[in-house]
Backbone as CSV, one residue per row, in Angstrom:
resi,resn,N_x,N_y,N_z,CA_x,CA_y,CA_z,C_x,C_y,C_z
1,MET,121.858,81.311,101.393,123.300,81.247,101.245,123.823,82.653,100.953
2,ALA,124.821,83.080,101.654,125.374,84.423,101.518,126.349,84.504,100.345
3,ASP,126.513,85.727,99.844,127.496,85.968,98.791,128.902,85.807,99.347
4,SER,129.838,85.436,98.483,131.242,85.359,98.892,131.754,86.779,99.132
5,PRO,132.833,86.927,99.909,133.393,88.262,100.132,133.761,88.982,98.830
6,GLU,134.239,88.226,97.850,134.606,88.826,96.551,133.368,89.386,95.849
7,VAL,132.283,88.635,95.847,131.054,89.098,95.207,130.494,90.310,95.949
8,VAL,130.518,90.270,97.271,130.044,91.406,98.072,130.833,92.661,97.714
9,SER,132.149,92.552,97.611,133.010,93.685,97.288,132.720,94.204,95.875
10,ARG,132.604,93.310,94.917,132.337,93.718,93.531,130.982,94.398,93.416
11,LYS,129.972,93.874,94.114,128.647,94.496,94.092,128.700,95.892,94.708
12,ALA,129.394,96.034,95.829,129.472,97.322,96.518,130.140,98.381,95.643
13,MET,131.223,98.019,94.986,131.923,98.973,94.114,131.039,99.373,92.938
14,LEU,130.358,98.411,92.356,129.487,98.703,91.222,128.308,99.576,91.658
15,ARG,127.724,99.280,92.803,126.616,100.109,93.321,127.053,101.557,93.503
16,THR,128.219,101.761,94.097,128.724,103.115,94.336,128.840,103.883,93.023
17,SER,129.396,103.253,92.021,129.576,103.891,90.719,128.232,104.205,90.056
18,LEU,127.327,103.247,90.078,126.025,103.442,89.419,125.178,104.493,90.132
19,LEU,125.208,104.494,91.452,124.442,105.496,92.200,124.992,106.899,91.953
20,ALA,126.307,107.029,91.832,126.905,108.336,91.528,126.476,108.805,90.141
21,GLY,126.437,107.884,89.188,125.983,108.239,87.844,124.540,108.688,87.823
22,ARG,123.702,108.022,88.587,122.291,108.423,88.661,122.134,109.795,89.311
23,ALA,122.896,110.042,90.362,122.799,111.325,91.066,123.242,112.483,90.170
24,ALA,124.168,112.222,89.264,124.688,113.267,88.380,123.802,113.515,87.158
25,ARG,122.840,112.646,86.908,121.996,112.769,85.715,121.108,114.009,85.839
26,PRO,121.079,114.855,84.812,120.218,116.036,84.853,118.731,115.677,84.953
27,ARG,118.003,116.537,85.619,116.566,116.306,85.820,115.825,116.127,84.489
28,SER,116.180,116.910,83.498,115.499,116.805,82.198,115.684,115.419,81.589
29,GLU,116.864,114.827,81.741,117.116,113.467,81.244,116.289,112.446,82.023
30,ARG,116.208,112.651,83.348,115.419,111.719,84.162,113.946,111.783,83.781
31,GLU,113.434,112.974,83.514,112.025,113.119,83.130,111.746,112.475,81.778
32,ALA,112.635,112.670,80.818,112.472,112.038,79.507,112.548,110.515,79.640
33,ALA,113.462,110.044,80.464,113.592,108.602,80.691,112.336,108.039,81.331
34,ALA,111.760,108.770,82.283,110.540,108.315,82.960,109.402,108.145,81.959
35,ALA,109.244,109.109,81.079,108.176,109.021,80.077,108.399,107.840,79.144
36,ALA,109.636,107.637,78.705,109.939,106.538,77.784,109.730,105.178,78.440
37,VAL,110.167,105.040,79.676,110.001,103.775,80.399,108.520,103.483,80.621
38,ALA,107.767,104.495,81.021,106.334,104.311,81.254,105.625,103.882,79.976
39,ASP,105.951,104.510,78.863,105.335,104.148,77.585,105.685,102.717,77.190
40,ALA,106.949,102.345,77.344,107.385,100.989,76.977,106.677,99.939,77.829
41,LEU,106.567,100.188,79.123,105.892,99.228,80.003,104.397,99.153,79.693
42,ALA,103.767,100.302,79.482,102.330,100.306,79.172,102.051,99.509,77.905
43,ASP,102.885,99.679,76.885,102.697,98.935,75.633,102.933,97.440,75.819
44,ALA,104.032,97.091,76.458,104.405,95.678,76.595,103.478,94.908,77.526
45,LEU,102.881,95.589,78.492,102.077,94.904,79.508,100.572,95.108,79.321
46,ALA,100.169,95.584,78.173,98.769,95.959,77.942,97.772,94.860,78.323
47,GLY,98.111,93.605,78.161,97.178,92.526,78.458,97.298,91.936,79.850
48,ALA,98.194,92.435,80.650,98.417,91.852,81.976,97.235,92.126,82.900
49,THR,96.899,91.139,83.706,95.786,91.257,84.643,96.234,91.790,85.993
50,VAL,97.331,91.237,86.523,97.877,91.674,87.811,99.364,91.959,87.611
51,VAL,99.750,93.184,87.955,101.148,93.600,87.822,101.631,94.103,89.175
52,ALA,102.752,93.578,89.624,103.408,94.119,90.820,104.466,95.087,90.324
53,GLY,104.466,96.272,90.891,105.430,97.286,90.487,106.093,97.890,91.696
54,TYR,106.542,99.106,91.556,107.148,99.844,92.654,107.050,101.323,92.322
55,VAL,107.373,102.157,93.284,107.361,103.604,93.086,108.818,104.068,93.032
56,PRO,109.304,104.441,91.851,110.702,104.851,91.733,111.013,106.128,92.510
57,THR,112.222,106.183,93.041,112.711,107.405,93.683,113.095,108.405,92.589
58,ALA,113.439,109.618,92.974,113.738,110.680,92.014,114.882,110.329,91.065
59,GLU,115.835,109.508,91.497,116.979,109.166,90.652,116.730,107.960,89.756
60,GLU,115.667,107.223,90.005,115.414,105.993,89.257,114.627,106.254,87.978
61,PRO,114.879,105.452,86.945,114.083,105.593,85.730,112.620,105.240,86.021
62,GLY,111.733,106.072,85.537,110.310,105.846,85.785,109.726,106.742,86.856
63,HIS,110.562,107.543,87.532,110.077,108.400,88.615,108.948,109.313,88.128
64,GLY,107.863,109.332,88.894,106.736,110.189,88.582,105.773,109.599,87.568
65,ARG,106.131,108.485,86.929,105.291,107.883,85.900,104.787,106.487,86.266
66,LEU,105.606,105.751,87.003,105.167,104.455,87.500,104.611,104.729,88.883
67,PRO,103.661,104.073,89.349,102.966,102.913,88.814,101.757,103.240,87.949
68,GLY,101.489,104.545,87.719,100.324,104.931,86.940,100.284,104.366,85.530
69,ALA,101.430,103.992,84.988,101.481,103.437,83.631,101.185,101.949,83.585
70,LEU,101.132,101.304,84.746,100.942,99.852,84.773,99.464,99.498,84.636
71,PRO,99.161,98.473,83.838,97.769,98.081,83.607,97.244,97.125,84.675
72,GLY,95.942,96.902,84.637,95.309,95.892,85.484,95.344,96.255,86.956
73,ARG,95.242,95.231,87.761,95.346,95.381,89.220,96.824,95.544,89.545
74,VAL,97.173,96.619,90.219,98.575,96.920,90.487,98.858,96.755,91.975
75,LEU,99.856,95.944,92.266,100.331,95.745,93.637,101.645,96.493,93.797
76,LEU,101.776,97.198,94.906,103.021,97.916,95.198,103.589,97.440,96.523
77,PRO,104.920,97.474,96.654,105.540,96.985,97.876,105.379,97.942,99.052
78,VAL,105.359,97.346,100.214,105.342,98.089,101.472,106.515,97.563,102.291
79,VAL,107.444,98.461,102.614,108.613,98.074,103.389,108.201,97.993,104.859
80,PRO,108.466,96.871,105.506,108.034,96.716,106.901,108.817,97.612,107.859
81,ALA,108.208,97.876,108.997,108.888,98.661,110.030,110.110,97.921,110.560
82,ARG,110.015,96.592,110.568,111.132,95.735,110.992,111.243,94.585,110.005
83,GLY,112.430,94.065,109.886,112.640,92.928,109.002,112.829,93.366,107.555
84,ARG,112.952,92.386,106.673,113.255,92.673,105.272,112.329,91.942,104.308
85,GLU,111.139,91.587,104.770,110.200,90.933,103.861,109.099,91.927,103.500
86,LEU,109.001,92.224,102.212,108.003,93.166,101.730,106.596,92.601,101.883
87,SER,105.669,93.470,102.240,104.259,93.134,102.080,103.797,93.955,100.878
88,TRP,102.530,93.855,100.529,102.022,94.488,99.315,100.718,95.202,99.616
89,ALA,100.370,96.148,98.775,99.094,96.846,98.880,98.651,97.205,97.464
90,GLU,97.336,97.245,97.253,96.818,97.609,95.929,96.945,99.112,95.727
91,TYR,97.333,99.487,94.537,97.471,100.896,94.176,96.136,101.407,93.653
92,ASP,95.641,102.467,94.275,94.383,103.074,93.836,94.584,104.524,93.429
93,GLY,95.815,104.893,93.143,96.126,106.259,92.760,96.682,107.098,93.894
94,ARG,96.565,106.596,95.115,97.065,107.337,96.273,98.375,106.738,96.759
95,LEU,99.265,107.619,97.233,100.524,107.188,97.820,100.782,107.983,99.091
96,ALA,101.499,107.374,100.010,101.844,108.019,101.273,103.295,107.680,101.598
97,PRO,103.954,108.508,102.400,105.340,108.205,102.784,105.423,106.921,103.600
98,GLY,106.433,106.129,103.298,106.687,104.897,104.032,108.111,104.908,104.563
99,ARG,108.587,103.737,104.939,109.936,103.595,105.485,110.980,104.028,104.458
100,PHE,112.059,104.576,104.914,113.172,105.054,104.093,112.763,106.182,103.144
101,GLY,111.612,106.824,103.402,111.144,107.900,102.534,110.517,107.417,101.238
102,LEU,110.312,106.110,101.114,109.696,105.547,99.911,108.187,105.763,99.954
103,GLN,107.584,105.881,98.793,106.144,106.042,98.680,105.486,104.669,98.585
104,GLU,104.295,104.545,99.208,103.560,103.276,99.188,102.068,103.569,99.274
105,PRO,101.237,102.629,98.841,99.795,102.818,98.960,99.374,102.820,100.430
106,PRO,98.398,103.650,100.786,97.970,103.694,102.189,96.945,102.622,102.558
107,GLY,96.496,101.822,101.609,95.427,100.854,101.853,95.843,99.626,102.630
108,PRO,94.925,98.667,102.736,95.180,97.439,103.494,96.416,96.692,102.992
109,ARG,97.117,96.111,103.942,98.339,95.368,103.632,98.012,93.929,103.271
110,LEU,98.713,93.456,102.259,98.603,92.065,101.830,99.898,91.354,102.216
111,PRO,99.840,90.045,102.458,101.059,89.336,102.868,102.069,89.233,101.726
112,ALA,103.274,88.842,102.069,104.341,88.664,101.082,103.929,87.715,99.973
113,THR,103.125,86.727,100.318,102.689,85.720,99.343,101.715,86.279,98.305
114,ALA,101.202,87.488,98.499,100.305,88.107,97.520,100.995,88.307,96.178
115,LEU,102.329,88.347,96.183,103.074,88.506,94.935,102.796,87.363,93.958
116,ALA,102.399,86.219,94.463,102.107,85.067,93.599,100.937,85.323,92.654
117,ALA,100.127,86.334,92.912,99.006,86.667,92.024,99.462,87.412,90.775
118,ALA,100.665,87.949,90.775,101.130,88.800,89.678,101.560,87.999,88.458
119,ASP,101.066,88.431,87.307,101.513,87.888,86.016,102.894,88.445,85.679
120,VAL,103.096,89.699,86.101,104.326,90.426,85.816,104.787,91.099,87.104
121,VAL,106.098,91.060,87.354,106.686,91.761,88.493,107.734,92.723,87.931
122,VAL,107.475,94.014,88.075,108.412,95.049,87.643,109.277,95.378,88.853
123,VAL,110.587,95.174,88.718,111.486,95.322,89.861,112.512,96.427,89.624
124,PRO,112.871,97.131,90.678,113.937,98.124,90.547,115.284,97.424,90.422
125,ALA,116.209,98.102,89.789,117.563,97.555,89.643,118.532,98.705,89.428
126,LEU,119.773,98.443,89.729,120.850,99.385,89.403,121.557,98.966,88.125
127,ALA,121.519,97.669,87.825,122.138,97.152,86.608,121.537,95.791,86.303
128,VAL,121.606,95.425,85.030,121.135,94.118,84.570,122.090,93.634,83.491
129,ALA,122.355,92.335,83.480,123.186,91.711,82.451,122.283,90.977,81.456
130,PRO,122.777,90.698,80.262,121.970,89.994,79.264,121.458,88.618,79.708
131,ASP,122.127,88.004,80.693,121.654,86.711,81.200,120.562,86.871,82.262
132,GLY,120.166,88.115,82.541,119.105,88.375,83.509,119.582,88.662,84.916
133,THR,120.882,88.584,85.161,121.390,88.894,86.488,121.087,90.358,86.801
134,ARG,120.507,90.585,87.976,120.080,91.921,88.393,120.857,92.345,89.631
135,LEU,121.302,93.592,89.628,121.948,94.162,90.798,120.975,95.138,91.433
136,GLY,120.597,94.855,92.677,119.735,95.767,93.424,120.565,96.661,94.318
137,ARG,119.907,97.280,95.272,120.595,98.217,96.168,121.292,97.515,97.325
138,GLY,121.056,96.232,97.529,121.798,95.494,98.533,121.059,95.166,99.806
139,GLY,119.820,95.577,99.927,119.060,95.269,101.133,118.458,93.881,101.149
140,GLY,118.358,93.260,99.992,117.814,91.907,99.902,116.298,91.828,99.913
141,TYR,115.611,92.962,99.908,114.144,92.955,99.944,113.557,92.222,98.730
142,TYR,114.059,92.532,97.548,113.513,91.890,96.355,113.995,90.454,96.197
143,ASP,115.184,90.140,96.672,115.626,88.738,96.655,114.642,87.891,97.453
144,ARG,114.203,88.402,98.592,113.216,87.680,99.410,111.843,87.682,98.741
145,ALA,111.444,88.831,98.225,110.114,88.952,97.620,109.951,88.029,96.418
146,LEU,110.962,87.949,95.574,110.846,87.165,94.343,110.713,85.667,94.604
147,GLN,110.989,85.237,95.823,110.744,83.838,96.172,109.251,83.516,96.105
148,HIS,108.409,84.547,96.233,106.961,84.356,96.218,106.351,84.534,94.834
149,ALA,107.158,84.959,93.856,106.649,85.121,92.491,106.416,83.755,91.865
150,ARG,105.411,83.685,91.038,105.144,82.440,90.312,106.308,82.110,89.387
151,PRO,106.582,80.835,89.161,107.673,80.467,88.249,107.462,80.986,86.830
152,ASP,106.199,81.145,86.412,105.914,81.622,85.054,105.723,83.139,84.977
153,ALA,105.884,83.838,86.077,105.728,85.297,86.064,106.861,85.934,85.268
154,VAL,106.530,86.980,84.535,107.541,87.762,83.837,108.164,88.697,84.868
155,LEU,109.475,88.636,85.005,110.211,89.506,85.922,110.972,90.520,85.076
156,VAL,110.612,91.776,85.167,111.221,92.806,84.333,111.865,93.886,85.192
157,ALA,113.129,94.157,84.914,113.865,95.203,85.618,113.842,96.478,84.789
158,VAL,113.916,97.605,85.472,113.933,98.908,84.816,115.252,99.591,85.152
159,VAL,116.030,99.929,84.112,117.317,100.589,84.295,117.528,101.611,83.179
160,PHE,118.492,102.491,83.377,118.927,103.368,82.298,119.726,102.535,81.296
161,ASP,119.807,102.995,80.055,120.440,102.205,78.994,121.871,101.804,79.320
162,GLU,122.660,102.705,79.888,124.058,102.379,80.180,124.198,101.445,81.372
163,GLU,123.090,101.128,82.051,123.115,100.194,83.175,122.809,98.756,82.742
164,LEU,122.617,98.559,81.450,122.546,97.207,80.892,123.991,96.837,80.587
165,LEU,124.578,96.033,81.455,126.010,95.736,81.425,126.284,94.348,80.851
166,ALA,127.509,94.128,80.418,127.899,92.820,79.879,127.820,91.734,80.941
167,ALA,128.125,92.082,82.179,128.077,91.122,83.287,127.795,91.875,84.577
168,VAL,127.132,91.193,85.504,126.813,91.746,86.817,127.170,90.680,87.849
169,PRO,127.890,91.036,88.907,128.226,90.027,89.924,126.958,89.474,90.567
170,ALA,126.975,88.171,90.820,125.786,87.524,91.378,126.171,86.526,92.450
171,GLY,125.244,86.341,93.365,125.389,85.336,94.405,124.369,84.236,94.182
172,PRO,124.402,83.211,95.010,123.521,82.061,94.821,122.034,82.369,95.040
173,HIS,121.713,83.422,95.771,120.319,83.752,96.064,119.698,84.674,95.013
174,ASP,120.502,85.225,94.100,120.008,86.189,93.122,119.161,85.496,92.063
175,ARG,117.911,85.945,91.924,117.020,85.373,90.922,117.065,86.253,89.675
176,PRO,117.338,85.663,88.523,117.432,86.481,87.309,116.068,87.001,86.853
177,VAL,116.113,88.150,86.182,114.914,88.688,85.558,114.823,88.140,84.143
178,THR,113.633,88.219,83.572,113.422,87.675,82.230,113.350,88.742,81.155
179,ALA,113.270,90.001,81.576,113.207,91.116,80.625,113.763,92.360,81.295
180,VAL,114.076,93.351,80.462,114.544,94.637,80.957,113.909,95.728,80.113
181,VAL,113.644,96.864,80.735,113.160,98.042,80.019,114.134,99.173,80.282
182,THR,114.575,99.815,79.190,115.424,100.990,79.284,114.763,102.124,78.504
183,PRO,115.118,103.372,78.801,114.478,104.496,78.113,114.643,104.503,76.597
184,LEU,115.839,104.202,76.096,116.062,104.271,74.656,115.711,102.976,73.934
185,ALA,116.077,101.843,74.498,115.849,100.564,73.829,114.470,99.988,74.096
186,GLY,113.788,100.469,75.126,112.460,99.942,75.450,112.534,98.546,76.034
187,TRP,111.538,97.721,75.701,111.426,96.366,76.231,112.419,95.451,75.527
188,ARG,113.122,94.657,76.308,114.048,93.671,75.744,113.899,92.381,76.523
189,GLN,113.564,91.312,75.811,113.504,89.984,76.413,114.930,89.498,76.600
190,LEU,115.219,88.876,77.750,116.571,88.413,78.030,116.685,86.913,77.848
191,ASP,117.934,86.454,77.734,118.215,85.018,77.519,117.765,84.178,78.681
């Protein structure tokens, strides 16, 4: 089911504002945020067996530190050449350029359903609300991917502290996250 035109418009305006804020953030702040996010995730996920994560871009919190901070067997997304359904690959410390300039593991590809093995799924976000509503970049890749996550999997979004908002526009397909990690506040369980 598609978002209403009003929700699409509200999401687009919010994305524009948040992306501009990220682009304006000084490199030193991004590096400090990356270290704090990595430490918070490593502490909170210490007992996890299988964690699905991602490789943050230069503007995202966690850049340069994730996925190396994630424990256990780590699965990372692979953006397909066509379509919008992520496949997965195990992280062994190596990364290679993928679609859209994103980094991904060069190893064997696993199907979209491989996400069901994850105890924890760390997802990128531009904003998160206290009710778990997550705003992504708008491509729908994670909306599709999270359909394969186990119902009991912990879904944790990573954002900067000011991106934890009172409310985030949502559509019927948006799956809420159960936790959020920010650089200053660390791990926070959501309602």
